CSV table of C-alpha atoms in Angstrom, one decimal:
chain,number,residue,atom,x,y,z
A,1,UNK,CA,0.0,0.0,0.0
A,2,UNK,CA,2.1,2.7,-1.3
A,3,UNK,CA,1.8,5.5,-4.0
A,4,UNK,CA,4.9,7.2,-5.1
A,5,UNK,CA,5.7,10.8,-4.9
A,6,UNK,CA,8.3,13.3,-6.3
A,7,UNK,CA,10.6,15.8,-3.7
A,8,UNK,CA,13.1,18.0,-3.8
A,9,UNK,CA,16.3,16.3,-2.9
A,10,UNK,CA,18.3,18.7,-1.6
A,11,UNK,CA,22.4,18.3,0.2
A,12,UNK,CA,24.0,20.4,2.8
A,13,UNK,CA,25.9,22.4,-0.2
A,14,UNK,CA,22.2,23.7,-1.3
A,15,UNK,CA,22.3,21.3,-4.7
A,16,UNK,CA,18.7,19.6,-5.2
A,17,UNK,CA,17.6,17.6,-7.4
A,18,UNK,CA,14.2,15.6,-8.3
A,19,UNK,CA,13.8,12.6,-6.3
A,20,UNK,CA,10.6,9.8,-6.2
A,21,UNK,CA,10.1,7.4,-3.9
A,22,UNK,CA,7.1,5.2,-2.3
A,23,UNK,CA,5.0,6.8,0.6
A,24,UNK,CA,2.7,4.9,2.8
A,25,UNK,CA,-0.4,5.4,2.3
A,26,UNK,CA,-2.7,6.4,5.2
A,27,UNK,CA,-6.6,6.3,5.2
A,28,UNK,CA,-9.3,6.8,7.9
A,29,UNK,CA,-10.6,3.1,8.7
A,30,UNK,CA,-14.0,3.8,10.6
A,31,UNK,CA,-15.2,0.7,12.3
A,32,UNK,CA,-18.7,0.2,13.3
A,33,UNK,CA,-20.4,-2.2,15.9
A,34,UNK,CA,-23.7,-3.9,15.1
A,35,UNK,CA,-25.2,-0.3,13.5
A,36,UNK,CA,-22.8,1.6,16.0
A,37,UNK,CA,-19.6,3.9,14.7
A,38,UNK,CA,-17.6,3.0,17.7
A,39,UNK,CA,-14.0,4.9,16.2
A,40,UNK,CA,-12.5,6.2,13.1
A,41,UNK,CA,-8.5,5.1,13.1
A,42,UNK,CA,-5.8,6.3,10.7
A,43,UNK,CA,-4.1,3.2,9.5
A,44,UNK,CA,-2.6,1.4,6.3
A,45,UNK,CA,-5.2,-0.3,4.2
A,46,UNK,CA,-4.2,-3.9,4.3
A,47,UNK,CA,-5.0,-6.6,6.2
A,48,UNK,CA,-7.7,-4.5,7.0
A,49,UNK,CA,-9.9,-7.9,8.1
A,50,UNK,CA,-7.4,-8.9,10.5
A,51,UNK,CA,-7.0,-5.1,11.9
A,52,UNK,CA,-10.6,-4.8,13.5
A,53,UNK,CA,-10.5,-8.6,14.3
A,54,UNK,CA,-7.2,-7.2,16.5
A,55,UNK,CA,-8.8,-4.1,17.8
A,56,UNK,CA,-12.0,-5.9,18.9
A,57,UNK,CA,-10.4,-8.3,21.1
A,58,UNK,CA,-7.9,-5.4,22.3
A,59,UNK,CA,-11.1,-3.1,23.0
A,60,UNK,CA,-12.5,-6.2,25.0
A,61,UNK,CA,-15.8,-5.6,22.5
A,62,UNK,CA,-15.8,-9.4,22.3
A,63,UNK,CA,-13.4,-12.1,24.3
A,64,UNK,CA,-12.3,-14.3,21.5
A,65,UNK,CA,-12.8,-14.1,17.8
A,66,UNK,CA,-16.0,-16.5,17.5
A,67,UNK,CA,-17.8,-14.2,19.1
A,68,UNK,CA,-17.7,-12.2,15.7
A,69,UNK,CA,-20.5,-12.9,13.5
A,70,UNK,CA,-19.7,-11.3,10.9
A,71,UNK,CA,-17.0,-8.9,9.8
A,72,UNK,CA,-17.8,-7.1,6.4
A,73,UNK,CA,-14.7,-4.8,4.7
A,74,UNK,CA,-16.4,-1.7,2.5
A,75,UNK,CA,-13.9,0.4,0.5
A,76,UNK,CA,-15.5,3.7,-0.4
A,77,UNK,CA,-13.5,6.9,-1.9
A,78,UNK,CA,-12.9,8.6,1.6
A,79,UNK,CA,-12.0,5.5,3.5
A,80,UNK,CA,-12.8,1.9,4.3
A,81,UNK,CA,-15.5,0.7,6.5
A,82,UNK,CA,-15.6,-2.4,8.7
A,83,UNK,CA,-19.1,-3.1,10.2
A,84,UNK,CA,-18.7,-5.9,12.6
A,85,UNK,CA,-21.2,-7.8,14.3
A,86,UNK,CA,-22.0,-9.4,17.8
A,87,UNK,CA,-24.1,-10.8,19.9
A,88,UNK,CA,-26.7,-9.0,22.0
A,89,UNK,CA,-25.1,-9.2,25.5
A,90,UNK,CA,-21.5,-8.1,23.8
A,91,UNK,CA,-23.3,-4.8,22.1
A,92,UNK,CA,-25.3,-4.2,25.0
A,93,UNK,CA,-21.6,-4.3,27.2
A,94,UNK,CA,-20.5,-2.0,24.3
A,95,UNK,CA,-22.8,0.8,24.5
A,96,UNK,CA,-22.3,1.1,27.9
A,97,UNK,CA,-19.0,2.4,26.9
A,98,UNK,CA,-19.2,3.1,23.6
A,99,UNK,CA,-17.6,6.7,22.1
A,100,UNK,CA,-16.8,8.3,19.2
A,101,UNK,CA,-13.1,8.8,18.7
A,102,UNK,CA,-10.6,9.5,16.0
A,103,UNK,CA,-6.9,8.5,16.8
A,104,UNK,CA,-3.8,8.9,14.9
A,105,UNK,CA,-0.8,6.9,14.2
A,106,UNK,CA,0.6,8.0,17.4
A,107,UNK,CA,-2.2,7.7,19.7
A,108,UNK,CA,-1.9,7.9,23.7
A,109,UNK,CA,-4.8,7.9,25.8
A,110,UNK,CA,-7.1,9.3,23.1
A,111,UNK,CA,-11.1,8.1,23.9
A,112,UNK,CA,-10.3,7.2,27.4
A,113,UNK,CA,-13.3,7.5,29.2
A,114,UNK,CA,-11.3,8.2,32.2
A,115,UNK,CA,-8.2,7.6,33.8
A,116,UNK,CA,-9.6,4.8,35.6
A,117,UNK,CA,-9.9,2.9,32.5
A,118,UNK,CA,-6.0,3.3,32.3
A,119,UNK,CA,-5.7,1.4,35.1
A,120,UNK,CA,-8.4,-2.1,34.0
A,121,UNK,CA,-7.6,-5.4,35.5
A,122,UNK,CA,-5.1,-7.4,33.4
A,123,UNK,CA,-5.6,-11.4,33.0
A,124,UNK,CA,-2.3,-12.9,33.9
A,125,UNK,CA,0.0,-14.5,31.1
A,126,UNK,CA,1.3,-18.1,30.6
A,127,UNK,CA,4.8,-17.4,31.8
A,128,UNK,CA,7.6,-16.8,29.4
A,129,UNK,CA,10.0,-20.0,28.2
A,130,UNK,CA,11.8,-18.7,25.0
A,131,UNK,CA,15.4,-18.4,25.5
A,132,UNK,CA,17.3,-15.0,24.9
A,133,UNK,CA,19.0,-17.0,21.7
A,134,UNK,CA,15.5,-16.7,20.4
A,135,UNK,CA,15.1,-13.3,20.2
A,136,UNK,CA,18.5,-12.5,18.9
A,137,UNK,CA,17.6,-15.0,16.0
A,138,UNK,CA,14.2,-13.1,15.6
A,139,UNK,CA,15.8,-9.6,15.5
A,140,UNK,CA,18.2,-10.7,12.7
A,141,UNK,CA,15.2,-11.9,10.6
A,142,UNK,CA,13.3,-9.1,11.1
A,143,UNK,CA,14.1,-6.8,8.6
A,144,UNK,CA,13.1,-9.7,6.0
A,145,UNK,CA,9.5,-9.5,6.9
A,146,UNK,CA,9.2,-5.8,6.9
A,147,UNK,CA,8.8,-5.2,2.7
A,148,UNK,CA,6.8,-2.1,3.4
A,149,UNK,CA,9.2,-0.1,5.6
A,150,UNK,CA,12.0,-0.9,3.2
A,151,UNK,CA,9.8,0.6,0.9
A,152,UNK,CA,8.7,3.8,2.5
A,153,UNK,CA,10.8,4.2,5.7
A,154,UNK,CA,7.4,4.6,7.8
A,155,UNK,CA,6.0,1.4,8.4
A,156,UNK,CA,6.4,-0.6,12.0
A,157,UNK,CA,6.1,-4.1,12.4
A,158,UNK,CA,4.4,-6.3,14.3
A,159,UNK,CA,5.4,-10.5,14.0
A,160,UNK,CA,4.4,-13.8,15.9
A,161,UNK,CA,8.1,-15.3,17.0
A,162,UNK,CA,8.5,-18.8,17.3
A,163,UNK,CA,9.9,-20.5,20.6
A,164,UNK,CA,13.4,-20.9,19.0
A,165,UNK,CA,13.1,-16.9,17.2
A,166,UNK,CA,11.9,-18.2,13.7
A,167,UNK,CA,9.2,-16.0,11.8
A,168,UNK,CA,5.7,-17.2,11.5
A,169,UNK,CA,3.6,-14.6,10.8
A,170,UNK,CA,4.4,-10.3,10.3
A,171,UNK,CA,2.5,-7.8,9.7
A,172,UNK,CA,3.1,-3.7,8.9
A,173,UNK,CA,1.7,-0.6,9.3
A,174,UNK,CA,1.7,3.2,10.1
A,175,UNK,CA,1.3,2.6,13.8
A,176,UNK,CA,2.3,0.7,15.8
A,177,UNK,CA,-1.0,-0.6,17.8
A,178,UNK,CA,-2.3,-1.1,14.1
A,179,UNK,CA,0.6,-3.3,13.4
A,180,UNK,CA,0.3,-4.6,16.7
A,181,UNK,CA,-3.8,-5.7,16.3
A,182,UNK,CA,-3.3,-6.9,12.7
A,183,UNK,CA,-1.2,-9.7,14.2
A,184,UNK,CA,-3.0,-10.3,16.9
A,185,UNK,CA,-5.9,-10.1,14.4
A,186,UNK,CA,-4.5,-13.0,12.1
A,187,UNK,CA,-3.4,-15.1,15.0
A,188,UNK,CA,-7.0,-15.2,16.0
A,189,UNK,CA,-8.2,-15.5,12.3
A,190,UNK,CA,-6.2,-18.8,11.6
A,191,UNK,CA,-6.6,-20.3,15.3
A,192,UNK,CA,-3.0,-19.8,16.1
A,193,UNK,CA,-1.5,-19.5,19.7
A,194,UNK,CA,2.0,-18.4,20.6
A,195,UNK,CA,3.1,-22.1,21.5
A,196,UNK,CA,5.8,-20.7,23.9
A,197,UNK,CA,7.1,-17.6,21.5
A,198,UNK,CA,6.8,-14.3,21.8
A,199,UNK,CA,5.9,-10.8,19.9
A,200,UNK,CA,8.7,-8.7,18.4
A,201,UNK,CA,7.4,-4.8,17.8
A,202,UNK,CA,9.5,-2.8,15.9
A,203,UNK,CA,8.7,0.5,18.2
A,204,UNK,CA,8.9,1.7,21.5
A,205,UNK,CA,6.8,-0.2,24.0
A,206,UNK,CA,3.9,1.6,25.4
A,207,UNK,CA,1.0,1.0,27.8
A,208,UNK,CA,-1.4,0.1,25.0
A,209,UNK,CA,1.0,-2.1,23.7
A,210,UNK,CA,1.7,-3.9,27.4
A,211,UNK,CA,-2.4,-4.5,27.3
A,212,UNK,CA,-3.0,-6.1,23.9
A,213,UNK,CA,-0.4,-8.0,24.6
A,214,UNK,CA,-2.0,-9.3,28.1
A,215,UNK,CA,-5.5,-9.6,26.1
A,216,UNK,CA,-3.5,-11.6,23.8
A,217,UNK,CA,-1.9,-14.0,26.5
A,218,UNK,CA,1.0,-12.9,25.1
A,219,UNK,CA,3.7,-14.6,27.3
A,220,UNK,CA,6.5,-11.8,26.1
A,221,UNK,CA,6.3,-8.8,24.6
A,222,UNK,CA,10.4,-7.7,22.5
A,223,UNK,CA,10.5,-3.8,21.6
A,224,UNK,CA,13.1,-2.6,19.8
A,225,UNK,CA,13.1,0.7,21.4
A,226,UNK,CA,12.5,1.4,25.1
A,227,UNK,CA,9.8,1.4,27.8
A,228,UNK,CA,8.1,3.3,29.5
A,229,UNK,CA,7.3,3.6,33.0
A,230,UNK,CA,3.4,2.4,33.1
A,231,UNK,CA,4.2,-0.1,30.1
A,232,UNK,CA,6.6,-1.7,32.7
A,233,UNK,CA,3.7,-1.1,35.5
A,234,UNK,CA,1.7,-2.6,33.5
A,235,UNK,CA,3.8,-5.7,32.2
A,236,UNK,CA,4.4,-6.6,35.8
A,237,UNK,CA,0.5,-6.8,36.9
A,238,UNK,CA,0.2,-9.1,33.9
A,239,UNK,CA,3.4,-11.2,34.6
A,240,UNK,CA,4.0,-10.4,31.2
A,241,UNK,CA,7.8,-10.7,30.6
A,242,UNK,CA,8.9,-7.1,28.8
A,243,UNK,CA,12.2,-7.1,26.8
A,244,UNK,CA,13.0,-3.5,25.6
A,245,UNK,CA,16.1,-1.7,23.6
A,246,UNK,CA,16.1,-5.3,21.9
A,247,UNK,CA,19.3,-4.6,19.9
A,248,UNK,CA,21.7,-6.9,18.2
A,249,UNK,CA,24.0,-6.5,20.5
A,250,UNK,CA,22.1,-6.1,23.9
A,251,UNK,CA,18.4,-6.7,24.8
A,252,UNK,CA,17.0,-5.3,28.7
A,253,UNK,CA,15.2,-8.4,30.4
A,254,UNK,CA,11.9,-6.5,32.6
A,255,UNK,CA,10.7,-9.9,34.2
A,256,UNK,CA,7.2,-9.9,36.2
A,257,UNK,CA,6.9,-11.1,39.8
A,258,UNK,CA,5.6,-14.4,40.2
């Protein structure tokens, strides 16, 4: 999902020249909730099925995947649309809650209804067995399974690790958390569990990041860049194992209290 543009390329000694190169393409992805626009995000327009399967179970609108009716994908000229749809006692749960909210790439605590929410109850996570080797192994794949930001420079990655660091599934977009519920999204979609591996993020690990992970039963959550504070709150009321400034050379171990 990219369309090229032209720039001005220009170098310290004031020469420019033409220059082309991909973009990634961004687009308002409105998703709605048996009749109900629950949020309008800003996100890459692939794997757009997967995306709102990801957000649902990270929004806690439904508590596994099954519990989805039906998911319909409408393309129009200003956007996409995703109606989804669920059963009674989920919607009725929704509305209770429900809000209109638009959210960048770079959302924080956009749409919270209040700072109470921040602070939900986490389910504990199976505890974390994968080896450090792993994620060394992961990190050097990595770059393999991210087509889109070689392309454009702008895209993170989100991929499901195997217990030994191999690559099973990745997927990219213009933020993070979208990256982050697409693969959670397709996990879900194809009945896959993390058998013992572990997510590799190609950003900085946030809060939001430390929950989808936890609604995931993510047993361990790799950043590339670092944590913050409430993301390692967070990870240690879900005995979620956080590893942050994973680098090739170095990775920071954050383990939970058992």
């Amino acid at each position: 999902m990219t369309i090229t543009h032209s720039f001005d390329r220009v170098t310290p000694d004031s020469i420019a020249t033409s220059h082309a190169r991909a973009v990634i393409e961004e687009a308002p992805v409105a998703i709605e909730v048996n009749g109900i626009g629950y949020a309008v995000m800003m996100a890459t327009p692939r794997d757009i099925a997967d995306f709102a399967t990801g957000f649902a179970l990270a929004e806690r609108i439904v508590a596994v995947a099954d519990e989805i009716d039906s998911l319909d994908v409408h393309e129009t000229p200003h956007g996409t649309i995703v109606r989804l749809t669920v059963p009674p006692a989920r919607a009725a749960a929704m509305l209770d809650r429900v809000r209109r909210r638009t959210s960048d790439s770079s959302c924080g605590l956009c749409g919270m209804d209040n700072l109470d929410a921040v602070h939900r109850d986490l389910p504990r996570v199976p505890e974390a067995t994968a080896a450090p080797a792993a994620i060394f192994a992961a990190l050097a794949a990595m770059r393999v399974h991210q087509p889109l930001n070689r392309a454009t420079g702008a895209a993170h990655a989100a991929l499901l690790c195997a217990h030994d660091g191999a690559i099973r599934i990745a997927r990219e977009d213009v933020g993070r958390h979208n990256a982050f519920d697409k693969l959670i999204g397709a996990m879900a979609r194809q009945s896959l569990d993390w058998d013992g591996g572990f997510a590799l993020l190609s950003s900085r690990c946030s809060y939001e990041l430390v929950e989808k992970a936890a609604l995931a039963a993510c047993p361990m959550l790799v950043t590339v860049s670092a944590a913050t504070s409430l993301a390692l709150e967070r990870a240690a009321a879900a005995g979620l194992t956080l590893v942050s400034l994973a680098r090739d050379d170095a990775v920071l171990f954050s383990h939970p209290v058992r």
